Coordinates of C-alpha atoms in Angstrom, one line a residue:
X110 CA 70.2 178.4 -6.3
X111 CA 74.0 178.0 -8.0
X112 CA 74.9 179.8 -11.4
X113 CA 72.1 182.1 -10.7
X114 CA 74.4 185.0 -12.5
X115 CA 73.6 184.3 -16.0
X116 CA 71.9 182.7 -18.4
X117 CA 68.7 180.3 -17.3
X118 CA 70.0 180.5 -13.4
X119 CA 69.1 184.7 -13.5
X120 CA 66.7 184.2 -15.2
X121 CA 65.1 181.5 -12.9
X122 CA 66.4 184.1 -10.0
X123 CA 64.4 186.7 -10.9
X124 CA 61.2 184.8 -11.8
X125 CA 61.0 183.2 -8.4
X126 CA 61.7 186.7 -6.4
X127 CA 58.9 188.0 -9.0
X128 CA 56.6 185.2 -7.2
X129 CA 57.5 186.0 -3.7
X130 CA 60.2 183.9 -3.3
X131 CA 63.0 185.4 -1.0
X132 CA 66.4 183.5 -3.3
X133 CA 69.7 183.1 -2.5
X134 CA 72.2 183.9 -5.6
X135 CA 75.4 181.3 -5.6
X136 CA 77.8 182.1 -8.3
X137 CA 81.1 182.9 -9.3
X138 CA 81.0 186.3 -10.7
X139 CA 80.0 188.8 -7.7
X140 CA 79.7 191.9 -10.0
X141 CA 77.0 189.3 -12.0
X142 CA 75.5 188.5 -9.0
X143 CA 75.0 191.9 -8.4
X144 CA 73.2 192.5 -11.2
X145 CA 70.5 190.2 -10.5
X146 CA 70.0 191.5 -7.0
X147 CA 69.7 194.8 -8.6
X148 CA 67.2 193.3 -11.4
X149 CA 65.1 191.6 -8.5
X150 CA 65.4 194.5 -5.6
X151 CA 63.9 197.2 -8.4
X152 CA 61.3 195.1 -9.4
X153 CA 60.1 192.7 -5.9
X154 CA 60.1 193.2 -2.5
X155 CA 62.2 190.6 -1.8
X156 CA 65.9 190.7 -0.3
X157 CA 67.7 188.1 -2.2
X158 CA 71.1 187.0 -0.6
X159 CA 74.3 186.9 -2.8
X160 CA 76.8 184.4 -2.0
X161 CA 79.7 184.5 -4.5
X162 CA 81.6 181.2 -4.3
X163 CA 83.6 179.2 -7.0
X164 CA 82.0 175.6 -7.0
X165 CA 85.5 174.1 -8.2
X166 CA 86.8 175.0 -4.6
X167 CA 84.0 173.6 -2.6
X168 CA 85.2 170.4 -0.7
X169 CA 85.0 169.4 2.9
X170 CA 86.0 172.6 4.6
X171 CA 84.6 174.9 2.4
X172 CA 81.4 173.4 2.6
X173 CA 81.7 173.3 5.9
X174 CA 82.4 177.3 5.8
X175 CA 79.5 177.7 3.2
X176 CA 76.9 176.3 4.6
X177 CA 77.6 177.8 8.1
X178 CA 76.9 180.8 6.4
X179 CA 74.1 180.2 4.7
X180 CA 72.7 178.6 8.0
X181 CA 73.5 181.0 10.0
X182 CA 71.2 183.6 7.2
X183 CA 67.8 180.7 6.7
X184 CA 66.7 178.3 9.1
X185 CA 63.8 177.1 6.7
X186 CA 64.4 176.2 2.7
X187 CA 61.7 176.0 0.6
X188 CA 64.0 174.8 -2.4
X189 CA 66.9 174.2 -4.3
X190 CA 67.8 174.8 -7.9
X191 CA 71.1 173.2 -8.6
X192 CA 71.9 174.9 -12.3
X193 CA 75.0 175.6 -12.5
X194 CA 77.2 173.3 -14.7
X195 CA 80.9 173.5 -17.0
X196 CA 80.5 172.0 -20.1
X197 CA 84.5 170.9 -20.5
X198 CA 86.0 170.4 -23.6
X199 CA 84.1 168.1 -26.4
X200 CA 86.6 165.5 -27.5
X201 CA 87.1 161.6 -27.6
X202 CA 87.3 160.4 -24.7
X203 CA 90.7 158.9 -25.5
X204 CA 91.7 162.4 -25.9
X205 CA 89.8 164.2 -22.5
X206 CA 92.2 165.9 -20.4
X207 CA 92.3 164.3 -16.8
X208 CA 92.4 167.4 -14.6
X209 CA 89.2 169.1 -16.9
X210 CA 87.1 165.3 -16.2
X211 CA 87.9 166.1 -12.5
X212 CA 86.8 169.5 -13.0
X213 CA 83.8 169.2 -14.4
X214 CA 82.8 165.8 -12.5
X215 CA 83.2 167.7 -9.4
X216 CA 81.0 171.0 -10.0
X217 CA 78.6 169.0 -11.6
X218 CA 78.1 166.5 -9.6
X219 CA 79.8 167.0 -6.0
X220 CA 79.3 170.2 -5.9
X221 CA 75.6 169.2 -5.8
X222 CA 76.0 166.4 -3.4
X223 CA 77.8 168.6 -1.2
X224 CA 75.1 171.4 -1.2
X225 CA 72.2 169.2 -0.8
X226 CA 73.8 167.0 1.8
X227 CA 74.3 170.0 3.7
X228 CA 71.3 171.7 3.5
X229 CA 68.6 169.0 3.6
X230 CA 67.8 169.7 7.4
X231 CA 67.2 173.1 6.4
X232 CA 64.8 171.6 3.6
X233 CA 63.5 169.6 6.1
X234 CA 62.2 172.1 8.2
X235 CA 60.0 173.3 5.2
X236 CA 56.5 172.3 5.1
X237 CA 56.5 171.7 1.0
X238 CA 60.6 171.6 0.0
X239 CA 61.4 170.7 -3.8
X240 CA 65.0 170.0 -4.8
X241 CA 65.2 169.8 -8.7
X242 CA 68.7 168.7 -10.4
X243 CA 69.5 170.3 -13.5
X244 CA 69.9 167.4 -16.5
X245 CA 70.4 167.2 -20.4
X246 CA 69.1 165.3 -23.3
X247 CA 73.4 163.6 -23.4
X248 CA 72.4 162.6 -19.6
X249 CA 69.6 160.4 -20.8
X250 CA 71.6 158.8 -23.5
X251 CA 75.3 159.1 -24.4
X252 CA 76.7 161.0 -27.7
X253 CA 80.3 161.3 -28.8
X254 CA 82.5 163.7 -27.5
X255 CA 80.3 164.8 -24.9
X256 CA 82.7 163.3 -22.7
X257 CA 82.8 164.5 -18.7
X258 CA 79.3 166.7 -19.5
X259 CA 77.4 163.6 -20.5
X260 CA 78.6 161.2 -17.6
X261 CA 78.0 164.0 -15.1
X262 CA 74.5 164.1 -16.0
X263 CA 73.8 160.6 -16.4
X264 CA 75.1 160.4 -12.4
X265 CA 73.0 163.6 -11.7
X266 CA 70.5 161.9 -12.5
X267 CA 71.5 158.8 -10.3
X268 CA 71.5 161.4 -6.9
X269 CA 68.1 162.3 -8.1
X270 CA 66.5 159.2 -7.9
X271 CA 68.6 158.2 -4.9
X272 CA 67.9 161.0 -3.5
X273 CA 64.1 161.1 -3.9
X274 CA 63.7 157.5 -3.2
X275 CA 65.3 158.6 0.7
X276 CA 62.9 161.0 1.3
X277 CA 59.6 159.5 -0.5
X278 CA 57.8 159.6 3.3
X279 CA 59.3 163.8 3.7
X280 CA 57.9 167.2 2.7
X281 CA 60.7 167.2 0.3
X282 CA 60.6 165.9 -3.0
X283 CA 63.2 166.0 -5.4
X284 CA 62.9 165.8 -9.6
X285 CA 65.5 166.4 -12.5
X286 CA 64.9 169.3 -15.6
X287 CA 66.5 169.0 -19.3
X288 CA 65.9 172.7 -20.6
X289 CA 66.9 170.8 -23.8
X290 CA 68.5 173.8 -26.2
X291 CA 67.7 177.0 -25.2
X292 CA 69.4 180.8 -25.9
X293 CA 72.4 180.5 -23.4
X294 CA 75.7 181.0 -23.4
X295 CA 76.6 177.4 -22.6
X296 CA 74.9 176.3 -25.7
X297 CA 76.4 178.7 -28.0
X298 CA 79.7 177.4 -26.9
X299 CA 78.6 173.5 -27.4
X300 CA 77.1 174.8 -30.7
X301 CA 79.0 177.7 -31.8
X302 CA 77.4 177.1 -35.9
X303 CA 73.8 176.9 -34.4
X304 CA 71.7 179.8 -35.1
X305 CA 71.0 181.3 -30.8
X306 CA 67.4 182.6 -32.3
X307 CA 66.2 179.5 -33.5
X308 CA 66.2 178.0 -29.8
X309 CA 63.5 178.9 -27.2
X310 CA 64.6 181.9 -24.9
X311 CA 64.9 181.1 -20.5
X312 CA 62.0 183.0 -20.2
X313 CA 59.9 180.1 -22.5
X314 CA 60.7 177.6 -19.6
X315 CA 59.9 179.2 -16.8
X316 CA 56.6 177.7 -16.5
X317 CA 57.9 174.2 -15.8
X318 CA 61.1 175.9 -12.9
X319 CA 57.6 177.4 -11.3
X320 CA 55.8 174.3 -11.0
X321 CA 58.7 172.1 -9.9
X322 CA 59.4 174.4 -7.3
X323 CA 56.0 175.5 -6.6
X324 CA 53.0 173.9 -4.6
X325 CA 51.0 172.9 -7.5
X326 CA 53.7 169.9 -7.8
X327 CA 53.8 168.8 -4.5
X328 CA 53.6 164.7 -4.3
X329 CA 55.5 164.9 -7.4
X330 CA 59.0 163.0 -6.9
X331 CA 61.7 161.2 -8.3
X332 CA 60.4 162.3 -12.0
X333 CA 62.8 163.4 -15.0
X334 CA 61.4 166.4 -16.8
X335 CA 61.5 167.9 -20.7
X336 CA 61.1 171.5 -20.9
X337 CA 60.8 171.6 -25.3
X338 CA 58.0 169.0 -24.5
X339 CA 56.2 169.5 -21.3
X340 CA 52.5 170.8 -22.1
X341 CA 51.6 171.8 -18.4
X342 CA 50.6 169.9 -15.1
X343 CA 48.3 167.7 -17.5
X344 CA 51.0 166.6 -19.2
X345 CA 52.7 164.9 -16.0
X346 CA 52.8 161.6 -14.8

């Protein structure tokens, strides 16, 4: 999974070692990284693998260089949590710094496209593969000043339904998540007035991250999820 060294991407880490899972932690921040390898080692049986790696400096080569590695580690993927994201600065768009658009454009969504691209026949070779897309409540409809954030999600959500509409007749399916506001350090920086212990905590979502990468959503593809509203399996359609 990427930003899996803080916030709902460690958390996430360590709840699907806690179920069995054997992760692999992509982040920037090794000595993070680190801690959530020690977090999941003292508590699972499980081996996670820490790849530290700056998303703004994967293109062609790197990937190329990344994935190797990771190839040369799993022959089989069960899954993929793409979670990490940059917020960029929130300002009119007549006012949005072209290099920061890039920026966040590009670890947001090519990043993304990169990874999956070059690990789908690794998902393939999984019997019951889930890829889900991290989104937001600004990728579903637009709000000022969201600027690169808000277009980045509305096209991750694009690659999701492109995506899941390629491999409809796979093992793989592939689905989108809004967390919505939750206890993170990205919000507090979108919301910096916003009281952090009025929102819902990681932990209070991982329900819906272990069903869309578990077996008990299997069949389920090309949906876009709500974590303040989902109810439980009986609540999707």
């Amino acid at each position: 999974m990427t930003g899996a060294s803080d916030g709902i991407g460690r958390v996430a880490a360590i709840t699907y070692a806690e179920h069995g899972a054997s992760v692999l932690l992509l982040g920037r921040d090794r000595k993070k990284l680190e801690s959530v390898n020690d977090a999941i080692t003292s508590t699972t049986d499980t081996s996670p693998l820490i790849i530290p790696f700056d998303l703004t400096k994967l293109h062609t080569q790197s990937e190329s260089e990344l994935t190797e590695s990771m190839q040369d580690a799993i022959e089989q993927l069960d899954g993929i949590l793409h979670n990490a994201s940059l917020l960029g600065p929130k300002v009119p768009v007549a006012h949005y710094p072209s290099n920061e658009w890039e920026t966040v454009m590009h670890v947001n969504v090519t990043a993304a496209f990169l990874l999956t691209k070059a690990l789908l026949p690794a998902l393939e070779q999984s019997s019951d593969a889930s890829v889900i897309f991290t989104s937001s409540g600004v990728g579903r409809r637009g709000r000022a000043y969201w600027g690169a954030y808000a277009v980045s999600k509305f096209a991750t959500e694009g690659m999701m339904e492109v995506l899941a509409d390629e491999v409809s007749d796979t093992n793989v399916r592939v689905n989108s998540l809004n967390p919505g506001g939750t206890r993170t350090s990205m919000r507090a920086a979108a919301y910096p007035a916003e009281d952090p212990m009025s929102l819902p905590t990681p932990q209070e979502h991982m329900p819906l991250y272990l069903y869309l990468m578990g077996p008990d959503s299997r069949g389920i593809n090309g949906q876009k999820f709500d974590a303040p509203t989902w109810q439980g399996p009986s609540s999707t359609h």
